[in-house]
mmCIF file of C-alpha atoms in Angstrom:
data_model
loop_
_atom_site.group_PDB
_atom_site.id
_atom_site.type_symbol
_atom_site.label_atom_id
_atom_site.label_comp_id
_atom_site.label_asym_id
_atom_site.label_seq_id
_atom_site.Cartn_x
_atom_site.Cartn_y
_atom_site.Cartn_z
ATOM 1 C CA MET E 90 0.082 0.093 -0.025
ATOM 2 C CA ALA E 91 1.496 3.354 -1.039
ATOM 3 C CA GLU E 92 -1.009 5.661 -0.789
ATOM 4 C CA VAL E 93 0.065 9.198 0.165
ATOM 5 C CA ARG E 94 -1.792 11.437 2.793
ATOM 6 C CA ILE E 95 -1.357 14.748 3.941
ATOM 7 C CA GLU E 96 -3.464 16.199 6.563
ATOM 8 C CA HIS E 97 -3.356 19.807 7.635
ATOM 9 C CA LEU E 98 0.310 20.268 6.366
ATOM 10 C CA TYR E 99 2.447 23.355 7.165
ATOM 11 C CA LYS E 100 6.124 24.545 6.135
ATOM 12 C CA THR E 101 7.414 27.762 7.423
ATOM 13 C CA TYR E 102 10.927 28.721 7.068
ATOM 14 C CA LYS E 103 13.134 31.184 8.901
ATOM 15 C CA GLY E 104 11.609 34.843 9.408
ATOM 16 C CA GLY E 105 7.941 33.344 8.918
ATOM 17 C CA VAL E 106 7.748 32.351 5.175
ATOM 18 C CA GLU E 107 5.140 30.229 5.038
ATOM 19 C CA ALA E 108 5.897 27.860 2.099
ATOM 20 C CA VAL E 109 2.961 25.667 2.749
ATOM 21 C CA LYS E 110 -0.519 26.172 4.346
ATOM 22 C CA ASP E 111 -2.914 23.988 5.687
ATOM 23 C CA LEU E 112 -2.339 21.445 2.688
ATOM 24 C CA ASN E 113 -4.795 18.645 2.598
ATOM 25 C CA LEU E 114 -4.155 15.905 -0.280
ATOM 26 C CA THR E 115 -4.363 12.271 -0.752
ATOM 27 C CA ILE E 116 -2.537 10.567 -3.594
ATOM 28 C CA ARG E 117 -3.815 7.511 -4.448
ATOM 29 C CA ASP E 118 -2.294 4.059 -4.325
ATOM 30 C CA GLY E 119 -0.535 3.652 -7.930
ATOM 31 C CA GLU E 120 -1.590 7.019 -9.158
ATOM 32 C CA PHE E 121 0.610 9.651 -11.011
ATOM 33 C CA LEU E 122 -0.271 12.883 -9.905
ATOM 34 C CA ALA E 123 1.020 16.245 -10.794
ATOM 35 C CA LEU E 124 1.622 19.204 -8.261
ATOM 36 C CA LEU E 125 1.467 22.553 -10.603
ATOM 37 C CA GLY E 126 1.829 26.053 -9.603
ATOM 38 C CA PRO E 127 4.150 28.862 -10.420
ATOM 39 C CA SER E 128 7.835 29.405 -8.992
ATOM 40 C CA GLY E 129 7.414 29.781 -5.153
ATOM 41 C CA CYS E 130 3.612 28.285 -4.900
ATOM 42 C CA GLY E 131 5.096 25.343 -2.150
ATOM 43 C CA LYS E 132 5.276 22.402 -4.457
ATOM 44 C CA THR E 133 8.476 21.782 -4.204
ATOM 45 C CA SER E 134 8.710 22.296 -0.340
ATOM 46 C CA THR E 135 5.907 19.500 -0.254
ATOM 47 C CA LEU E 136 7.589 16.983 -2.437
ATOM 48 C CA ARG E 137 10.718 17.440 0.147
ATOM 49 C CA MET E 138 8.649 17.153 2.838
ATOM 50 C CA ILE E 139 7.157 13.648 1.418
ATOM 51 C CA VAL E 140 11.025 12.615 0.845
ATOM 52 C CA GLY E 141 11.987 14.046 4.112
ATOM 53 C CA LEU E 142 14.764 16.674 3.314
ATOM 54 C CA GLU E 143 12.443 19.116 4.954
ATOM 55 C CA ALA E 144 11.058 19.243 8.461
ATOM 56 C CA ILE E 145 7.390 19.221 8.754
ATOM 57 C CA THR E 146 6.301 22.238 10.813
ATOM 58 C CA ALA E 147 2.974 21.219 11.419
ATOM 59 C CA GLY E 148 0.223 18.417 10.520
ATOM 60 C CA ASP E 149 0.766 14.656 9.429
ATOM 61 C CA LEU E 150 2.023 12.856 6.384
ATOM 62 C CA TYR E 151 1.197 9.067 6.079
ATOM 63 C CA ILE E 152 2.518 6.583 3.441
ATOM 64 C CA GLY E 153 0.012 3.731 3.500
ATOM 65 C CA GLU E 154 -0.604 3.472 7.352
ATOM 66 C CA ARG E 155 2.811 4.859 8.843
ATOM 67 C CA ARG E 156 3.275 7.973 10.137
ATOM 68 C CA MET E 157 6.501 9.873 8.385
ATOM 69 C CA ASN E 158 6.840 12.885 10.503
ATOM 70 C CA ASP E 159 9.711 11.525 12.573
ATOM 71 C CA LEU E 160 11.084 8.859 9.964
ATOM 72 C CA GLU E 161 14.579 9.414 8.136
ATOM 73 C CA PRO E 162 14.493 9.523 4.519
ATOM 74 C CA SER E 163 16.198 6.376 4.468
ATOM 75 C CA GLU E 164 13.304 4.895 6.179
ATOM 76 C CA ARG E 165 10.357 5.722 4.380
ATOM 77 C CA ASN E 166 11.156 4.159 0.729
ATOM 78 C CA THR E 167 10.677 6.902 -1.344
ATOM 79 C CA ALA E 168 13.108 8.006 -4.188
ATOM 80 C CA LEU E 169 13.305 11.613 -5.713
ATOM 81 C CA ALA E 170 14.783 12.508 -8.924
ATOM 82 C CA PHE E 171 16.057 16.118 -8.753
ATOM 83 C CA GLU E 172 15.800 18.957 -11.448
ATOM 84 C CA THR E 173 19.470 18.682 -11.998
ATOM 85 C CA TYR E 174 20.856 15.617 -12.915
ATOM 86 C CA ALA E 175 23.680 15.555 -9.956
ATOM 87 C CA LEU E 176 25.506 12.612 -11.037
ATOM 88 C CA TYR E 177 29.224 11.658 -10.276
ATOM 89 C CA PRO E 178 31.368 12.242 -12.762
ATOM 90 C CA PRO E 179 34.066 10.190 -11.956
ATOM 91 C CA LEU E 180 31.717 7.090 -12.119
ATOM 92 C CA THR E 181 30.200 4.946 -15.106
ATOM 93 C CA VAL E 182 26.660 5.239 -15.613
ATOM 94 C CA TYR E 183 26.426 1.576 -14.181
ATOM 95 C CA GLU E 184 28.301 2.727 -11.414
ATOM 96 C CA ASN E 185 25.918 5.944 -10.852
ATOM 97 C CA ILE E 186 22.570 3.873 -10.797
ATOM 98 C CA ALA E 187 24.443 1.116 -8.566
ATOM 99 C CA PHE E 188 25.775 3.622 -5.940
ATOM 100 C CA CYS E 189 22.771 3.891 -3.839
ATOM 101 C CA LEU E 190 22.465 -0.362 -3.933
ATOM 102 C CA ARG E 191 25.804 -0.569 -2.844
ATOM 103 C CA ALA E 192 25.465 1.578 -0.065
ATOM 104 C CA ARG E 193 23.020 -0.368 1.461
ATOM 105 C CA LYS E 194 25.267 -3.417 0.931
ATOM 106 C CA MET E 195 23.255 -5.513 -1.487
ATOM 107 C CA GLU E 196 24.698 -8.557 -3.117
ATOM 108 C CA PRO E 197 26.479 -7.970 -6.421
ATOM 109 C CA THR E 198 24.235 -10.415 -8.515
ATOM 110 C CA GLU E 199 20.875 -8.774 -7.264
ATOM 111 C CA ILE E 200 22.876 -5.096 -7.862
ATOM 112 C CA ARG E 201 23.200 -6.158 -11.470
ATOM 113 C CA ARG E 202 19.850 -7.575 -11.941
ATOM 114 C CA ARG E 203 18.378 -4.286 -10.587
ATOM 115 C CA VAL E 204 20.556 -1.760 -12.705
ATOM 116 C CA GLU E 205 20.049 -4.298 -15.783
ATOM 117 C CA GLU E 206 16.543 -4.099 -15.688
ATOM 118 C CA VAL E 207 15.966 -0.272 -14.951
ATOM 119 C CA ALA E 208 18.448 0.329 -17.931
ATOM 120 C CA ARG E 209 16.238 -1.626 -20.141
ATOM 121 C CA ILE E 210 13.239 0.329 -19.243
ATOM 122 C CA LEU E 211 14.783 3.364 -19.629
ATOM 123 C CA ASP E 212 16.824 2.367 -22.752
ATOM 124 C CA ILE E 213 20.104 3.027 -21.597
ATOM 125 C CA SER E 214 21.425 -0.173 -21.860
ATOM 126 C CA ASP E 215 23.956 0.679 -24.322
ATOM 127 C CA ILE E 216 25.689 3.638 -22.271
ATOM 128 C CA LEU E 217 26.277 1.890 -18.977
ATOM 129 C CA GLY E 218 29.945 1.694 -19.269
ATOM 130 C CA ARG E 219 30.219 5.555 -20.375
ATOM 131 C CA ARG E 220 30.653 8.651 -18.074
ATOM 132 C CA PRO E 221 28.505 11.630 -17.588
ATOM 133 C CA VAL E 222 30.926 14.047 -19.423
ATOM 134 C CA GLU E 223 30.455 11.796 -22.705
ATOM 135 C CA LEU E 224 26.451 12.069 -22.549
ATOM 136 C CA GLY E 225 23.554 14.710 -23.676
ATOM 137 C CA GLY E 226 21.151 16.087 -21.531
ATOM 138 C CA GLY E 227 18.266 13.406 -22.280
ATOM 139 C CA GLN E 228 20.800 10.506 -21.771
ATOM 140 C CA LYS E 229 21.515 12.381 -18.368
ATOM 141 C CA GLN E 230 18.293 12.707 -17.277
ATOM 142 C CA ARG E 231 17.411 9.143 -17.581
ATOM 143 C CA ILE E 232 20.220 8.250 -15.550
ATOM 144 C CA SER E 233 19.034 10.343 -13.113
ATOM 145 C CA LEU E 234 15.834 8.627 -13.322
ATOM 146 C CA ALA E 235 17.205 5.351 -13.219
ATOM 147 C CA ARG E 236 19.093 6.024 -9.932
ATOM 148 C CA ALA E 237 15.844 6.523 -8.370
ATOM 149 C CA LEU E 238 14.118 3.983 -9.628
ATOM 150 C CA VAL E 239 16.208 1.121 -8.971
ATOM 151 C CA ARG E 240 15.754 1.365 -5.553
ATOM 152 C CA ASP E 241 12.396 -0.059 -6.115
ATOM 153 C CA PRO E 242 10.723 2.914 -3.705
ATOM 154 C CA ASP E 243 6.930 2.596 -2.846
ATOM 155 C CA VAL E 244 6.776 6.385 -3.992
ATOM 156 C CA PHE E 245 8.847 7.929 -6.796
ATOM 157 C CA LEU E 246 9.013 11.991 -7.109
ATOM 158 C CA MET E 247 10.051 13.871 -9.501
ATOM 159 C CA ASP E 248 11.188 17.673 -9.157
ATOM 160 C CA GLU E 249 11.159 19.493 -12.579
ATOM 161 C CA PRO E 250 12.623 16.610 -14.169
ATOM 162 C CA LEU E 251 12.224 17.876 -17.615
ATOM 163 C CA SER E 252 13.264 21.455 -17.348
ATOM 164 C CA HIS E 253 17.009 21.130 -18.496
ATOM 165 C CA LEU E 254 15.952 19.240 -21.844
ATOM 166 C CA ASP E 255 14.871 20.704 -25.328
ATOM 167 C CA ALA E 256 11.448 20.604 -26.732
ATOM 168 C CA ALA E 257 12.206 17.429 -28.788
ATOM 169 C CA GLN E 258 13.811 15.791 -25.594
ATOM 170 C CA ARG E 259 11.118 16.846 -23.479
ATOM 171 C CA ALA E 260 8.431 15.504 -26.037
ATOM 172 C CA HIS E 261 10.058 12.042 -25.946
ATOM 173 C CA MET E 262 10.734 12.037 -22.085
ATOM 174 C CA ARG E 263 7.067 12.667 -21.655
ATOM 175 C CA VAL E 264 6.216 9.697 -23.540
ATOM 176 C CA GLU E 265 8.927 7.587 -21.803
ATOM 177 C CA LEU E 266 7.586 8.526 -18.277
ATOM 178 C CA LYS E 267 4.094 7.562 -18.864
ATOM 179 C CA ARG E 268 4.952 4.119 -20.207
ATOM 180 C CA LEU E 269 7.247 3.846 -17.270
ATOM 181 C CA HIS E 270 4.235 4.688 -14.618
ATOM 182 C CA ALA E 271 1.900 2.263 -17.198
ATOM 183 C CA GLU E 272 4.193 -0.366 -16.428
ATOM 184 C CA SER E 273 4.913 -0.256 -13.009
ATOM 185 C CA ARG E 274 1.652 1.472 -11.295
ATOM 186 C CA ARG E 275 4.142 2.987 -8.771
ATOM 187 C CA THR E 276 2.979 5.949 -6.958
ATOM 188 C CA THR E 277 4.210 9.206 -8.837
ATOM 189 C CA VAL E 278 4.394 12.712 -7.945
ATOM 190 C CA LEU E 279 5.864 15.353 -10.334
ATOM 191 C CA VAL E 280 6.337 18.767 -9.314
ATOM 192 C CA THR E 281 6.393 21.266 -12.410
ATOM 193 C CA HIS E 282 5.207 24.650 -13.525
ATOM 194 C CA ASP E 283 4.480 23.618 -17.155
ATOM 195 C CA GLN E 284 0.743 22.941 -17.807
ATOM 196 C CA LEU E 285 1.596 20.604 -20.774
ATOM 197 C CA GLU E 286 3.613 18.575 -18.811
ATOM 198 C CA ALA E 287 0.796 18.129 -16.288
ATOM 199 C CA VAL E 288 -1.819 17.065 -18.740
ATOM 200 C CA ALA E 289 0.391 14.892 -20.848
ATOM 201 C CA MET E 290 1.149 12.860 -17.715
ATOM 202 C CA ALA E 291 -0.598 12.724 -14.740
ATOM 203 C CA GLU E 292 -4.169 11.301 -14.014
ATOM 204 C CA ARG E 293 -4.740 14.216 -11.409
ATOM 205 C CA VAL E 294 -3.388 17.623 -11.167
ATOM 206 C CA ALA E 295 -3.353 19.317 -8.026
ATOM 207 C CA VAL E 296 -2.875 23.334 -8.557
ATOM 208 C CA MET E 297 -0.946 25.359 -5.963
ATOM 209 C CA ASN E 298 -0.203 28.777 -5.463
ATOM 210 C CA LEU E 299 1.063 30.856 -2.397
ATOM 211 C CA GLY E 300 1.577 27.970 -0.263
ATOM 212 C CA VAL E 301 -2.234 27.135 -0.814
ATOM 213 C CA LEU E 302 -3.903 24.134 -2.772
ATOM 214 C CA HIS E 303 -6.551 25.735 -4.706
ATOM 215 C CA GLN E 304 -8.079 22.661 -6.605
ATOM 216 C CA VAL E 305 -7.371 18.842 -7.395
ATOM 217 C CA GLY E 306 -8.972 16.862 -10.271
ATOM 218 C CA SER E 307 -8.506 15.765 -13.732
ATOM 219 C CA PHE E 308 -7.010 18.476 -16.244
ATOM 220 C CA ASP E 309 -10.516 18.046 -17.754
ATOM 221 C CA ASP E 310 -12.172 19.242 -14.661
ATOM 222 C CA ILE E 311 -9.591 21.766 -14.090
ATOM 223 C CA TYR E 312 -9.566 23.563 -17.385
ATOM 224 C CA ASN E 313 -13.754 23.138 -17.732
ATOM 225 C CA HIS E 314 -14.846 24.087 -14.198
ATOM 226 C CA PRO E 315 -12.021 26.064 -12.338
ATOM 227 C CA ALA E 316 -12.719 26.819 -8.749
ATOM 228 C CA ASN E 317 -11.453 30.363 -8.919
ATOM 229 C CA GLU E 318 -9.855 33.160 -11.054
ATOM 230 C CA PHE E 319 -6.249 31.774 -10.165
ATOM 231 C CA VAL E 320 -7.160 28.446 -11.256
ATOM 232 C CA ALA E 321 -9.069 29.720 -14.393
ATOM 233 C CA GLY E 322 -6.046 32.138 -15.535
ATOM 234 C CA PHE E 323 -2.946 29.610 -14.971
ATOM 235 C CA ILE E 324 -4.712 26.814 -16.836
ATOM 236 C CA GLY E 325 -5.000 27.197 -20.512
ATOM 237 C CA GLU E 326 -2.751 28.708 -23.485
ATOM 238 C CA PRO E 327 -3.469 31.435 -23.909
ATOM 239 C CA PRO E 328 -4.697 32.682 -20.671
ATOM 240 C CA MET E 329 -8.522 33.312 -19.926
ATOM 241 C CA ASN E 330 -9.556 36.792 -20.514
ATOM 242 C CA PHE E 331 -10.900 38.297 -17.446
ATOM 243 C CA LEU E 332 -13.580 41.197 -17.900
ATOM 244 C CA PRO E 333 -14.520 43.142 -14.803
ATOM 245 C CA CYS E 334 -18.436 44.031 -14.750
ATOM 246 C CA VAL E 335 -21.121 45.177 -12.845
ATOM 247 C CA PRO E 336 -24.565 43.287 -13.111
ATOM 248 C CA PHE E 337 -27.790 44.799 -14.147
ATOM 249 C CA SER E 338 -31.240 43.527 -14.521
ATOM 250 C CA GLU E 339 -33.798 44.712 -17.261
ATOM 251 C CA GLY E 340 -37.479 43.501 -18.440
ATOM 252 C CA GLY E 341 -36.672 40.395 -16.366
ATOM 253 C CA THR E 342 -33.271 39.633 -17.787
ATOM 254 C CA THR E 343 -30.024 40.033 -15.947
ATOM 255 C CA GLY E 344 -26.779 40.974 -17.991
ATOM 256 C CA LEU E 345 -23.534 42.430 -17.336
ATOM 257 C CA ARG E 346 -22.154 45.990 -18.164
ATOM 258 C CA ALA E 347 -18.465 46.619 -18.613
ATOM 259 C CA SER E 348 -16.883 48.486 -15.314
ATOM 260 C CA ASP E 349 -15.327 51.210 -17.763
ATOM 261 C CA GLY E 350 -18.739 50.976 -19.766
ATOM 262 C CA SER E 351 -17.651 49.984 -23.184
ATOM 263 C CA PHE E 352 -20.058 46.951 -23.507
ATOM 264 C CA SER E 353 -23.154 45.365 -22.180
ATOM 265 C CA ILE E 354 -24.015 41.723 -22.595
ATOM 266 C CA LYS E 355 -27.269 39.550 -21.450
ATOM 267 C CA LEU E 356 -26.693 36.328 -19.558
ATOM 268 C CA PRO E 357 -28.399 33.306 -20.607
ATOM 269 C CA GLY E 358 -30.545 31.633 -18.159
ATOM 270 C CA GLU E 359 -28.376 29.383 -15.822
ATOM 271 C CA LEU E 360 -25.557 32.658 -15.720
ATOM 272 C CA GLY E 361 -28.140 35.310 -15.054
ATOM 273 C CA GLN E 362 -29.760 33.034 -12.444
ATOM 274 C CA LYS E 363 -26.471 32.736 -10.764
ATOM 275 C CA VAL E 364 -25.663 36.103 -10.264
ATOM 276 C CA ALA E 365 -29.022 37.320 -10.168
ATOM 277 C CA THR E 366 -29.722 35.252 -7.007
ATOM 278 C CA GLN E 367 -26.548 36.225 -5.262
ATOM 279 C CA ASN E 368 -27.027 39.833 -5.514
ATOM 280 C CA LEU E 369 -23.463 40.778 -6.487
ATOM 281 C CA LYS E 370 -22.089 44.390 -6.999
ATOM 282 C CA GLN E 371 -18.915 43.146 -9.117
ATOM 283 C CA VAL E 372 -18.352 40.009 -11.038
ATOM 284 C CA LYS E 373 -15.649 39.215 -13.658
ATOM 285 C CA LEU E 374 -16.358 37.575 -16.500
ATOM 286 C CA GLY E 375 -14.085 34.944 -18.092
ATOM 287 C CA ILE E 376 -13.929 33.654 -21.044
ATOM 288 C CA ARG E 377 -10.610 31.638 -22.916
ATOM 289 C CA PRO E 378 -9.533 33.016 -26.351
ATOM 290 C CA ILE E 379 -10.615 30.081 -28.433
ATOM 291 C CA ASP E 380 -14.052 30.777 -27.257
ATOM 292 C CA VAL E 381 -14.364 34.003 -28.916
ATOM 293 C CA VAL E 382 -14.991 34.556 -32.702
ATOM 294 C CA ALA E 383 -13.685 37.771 -34.052
ATOM 295 C CA LYS E 384 -15.670 39.169 -37.039
ATOM 296 C CA HIS E 385 -15.075 42.142 -39.217
ATOM 297 C CA ALA E 386 -18.544 43.438 -38.564
ATOM 298 C CA ALA E 387 -21.104 43.301 -36.262
ATOM 299 C CA GLY E 388 -23.566 40.253 -35.964
ATOM 300 C CA THR E 389 -21.877 36.641 -34.796
ATOM 301 C CA ASN E 390 -24.649 34.222 -35.135
ATOM 302 C CA GLY E 391 -26.769 35.334 -31.901
ATOM 303 C CA MET E 392 -23.736 35.566 -29.497
ATOM 304 C CA ALA E 393 -23.189 37.973 -26.887
ATOM 305 C CA GLU E 394 -20.916 40.580 -28.613
ATOM 306 C CA VAL E 395 -18.702 43.218 -27.720
ATOM 307 C CA GLU E 396 -16.677 45.981 -29.940
ATOM 308 C CA GLY E 397 -13.049 46.587 -29.562
ATOM 309 C CA ARG E 398 -10.067 47.495 -31.846
ATOM 310 C CA VAL E 399 -7.057 45.769 -32.891
ATOM 311 C CA TYR E 400 -4.093 46.035 -30.898
ATOM 312 C CA THR E 401 -1.922 43.074 -32.659
ATOM 313 C CA TYR E 402 -2.361 40.240 -35.005
ATOM 314 C CA GLU E 403 -0.018 37.324 -35.004
ATOM 315 C CA SER E 404 -0.606 34.309 -37.784
ATOM 316 C CA LEU E 405 0.863 31.252 -36.466
ATOM 317 C CA GLY E 406 0.447 28.832 -38.822
ATOM 318 C CA GLU E 407 -1.966 26.575 -37.335
ATOM 319 C CA GLU E 408 -3.907 29.572 -35.676
ATOM 320 C CA GLY E 409 -3.832 33.477 -35.466
ATOM 321 C CA GLN E 410 -3.686 35.416 -32.127
ATOM 322 C CA LEU E 411 -5.497 38.775 -31.994
ATOM 323 C CA ALA E 412 -4.757 40.957 -29.271
ATOM 324 C CA ALA E 413 -7.850 43.310 -29.155
ATOM 325 C CA LYS E 414 -8.903 46.605 -26.850
ATOM 326 C CA VAL E 415 -12.171 46.663 -25.563
ATOM 327 C CA GLY E 416 -12.626 49.933 -23.779
ATOM 328 C CA SER E 417 -9.521 49.901 -21.071
ATOM 329 C CA GLN E 418 -9.502 45.838 -21.197
ATOM 330 C CA ASP E 419 -7.467 43.671 -23.403
ATOM 331 C CA MET E 420 -8.545 40.543 -24.910
ATOM 332 C CA LEU E 421 -6.863 37.687 -26.508
ATOM 333 C CA VAL E 422 -8.649 35.776 -29.373
ATOM 334 C CA VAL E 423 -7.569 32.366 -31.234
ATOM 335 C CA THR E 424 -8.470 32.562 -34.663
ATOM 336 C CA PRO E 425 -8.448 30.758 -37.772
ATOM 337 C CA PRO E 426 -5.217 30.649 -39.765
ATOM 338 C CA SER E 427 -6.986 32.480 -43.018
ATOM 339 C CA ASP E 428 -8.172 35.414 -40.929
ATOM 340 C CA GLU E 429 -6.479 38.730 -41.418
ATOM 341 C CA PHE E 430 -6.742 41.767 -39.116
ATOM 342 C CA GLU E 431 -5.373 45.222 -39.523
ATOM 343 C CA ARG E 432 -4.032 47.313 -36.375
ATOM 344 C CA ASP E 433 -6.365 49.876 -34.715
ATOM 345 C CA GLN E 434 -9.519 48.438 -37.153
ATOM 346 C CA PRO E 435 -12.514 47.644 -35.458
ATOM 347 C CA VAL E 436 -13.262 44.258 -34.625
ATOM 348 C CA TRP E 437 -16.461 42.455 -33.213
ATOM 349 C CA LEU E 438 -16.123 39.440 -30.834
ATOM 350 C CA GLY E 439 -18.909 37.081 -29.922
ATOM 351 C CA LEU E 440 -18.667 35.298 -26.852
ATOM 352 C CA ARG E 441 -19.966 31.829 -26.615
ATOM 353 C CA ALA E 442 -22.377 31.772 -23.994
ATOM 354 C CA GLU E 443 -22.041 27.760 -22.992
ATOM 355 C CA ARG E 444 -18.047 28.671 -22.162
ATOM 356 C CA MET E 445 -18.269 32.005 -20.252
ATOM 357 C CA HIS E 446 -17.008 31.558 -16.542
ATOM 358 C CA LEU E 447 -18.254 33.787 -13.857
ATOM 359 C CA PHE E 448 -16.174 34.724 -10.591
ATOM 360 C CA HIS E 449 -16.707 36.812 -7.797
ATOM 361 C CA GLY E 450 -15.602 40.498 -8.250
ATOM 362 C CA ASP E 451 -13.678 40.468 -4.894
ATOM 363 C CA SER E 452 -12.891 37.080 -3.719
ATOM 364 C CA GLY E 453 -12.230 35.395 -7.314
ATOM 365 C CA ILE E 454 -14.354 32.628 -6.409
ATOM 366 C CA ALA E 455 -16.396 30.953 -9.466
ATOM 367 C CA LEU E 456 -19.822 31.027 -9.146
#
């Protein structure tokens, strides 16, 4: 049993810096979970507390039924692949991977069996006799992973493992790591700031910011049903547009008027009811760039529509990206590659009603 259970976990550093605040999270046995968030959000501190490299300030950490708070890293049967490779330059690849097993005084035949097995899985059998200085970044990263996996841990943890690789190597290693997890079904935790890595590899994603866990779920759940404004803005590329608005009621219909008066739209039934029943003074309208339709003339098939002016337009081959000014607000729009727009020309932006998100104007919590 390798379920990881985190209960009311805190980490406070010298000077009163709170890196992790009241974290509650269960990582299921055999699950691949990504801790996702910007730099300084507390994800690496959480990882290091699981491994035992950081002391827990308050709260409880369990792996299976064992409380880990007071156990040394060597007693937890976890393994961490660091962001930097941290290989021993004088040692061969084989010796680097076998180092921790030799430190345990394991039988040489068992060491060879384990090293050769993990080398086969990670496709590095042909470089076991070489030294790190002779190898490329992708090979070094595999060795770092192999050195952690060879211990046969209950929980395998990775801290930004692909950050030093180029785009092609990252794409290849994402596939390899997902395949590795599918074969072993070992409980795996990935720390990353890259949402593409999280969605490509993890079964569930835990989004953190400023030491606080904001939402946990599949990437589809988080993308389509963000819990608050931070999650909505952090997940998705390009990021979600946010337009500050004031609710109004007219003829029995609820709508939103831009805070700067640049537009007003009527809300469809369910969204209108949410706003009307909560009697809100300020609301933020969220809409992803891919859910906005840009036209050269008014009239977008019955969609709620706002008028703006083109600020910039970029043709990116498979798509275009339009930046428009709507009053004092900026809006990004993803367009078909065949569209063309000129700077400062008027543009009408249709908002897909079924893809609108509304957030409390003060707290940022999704309505």
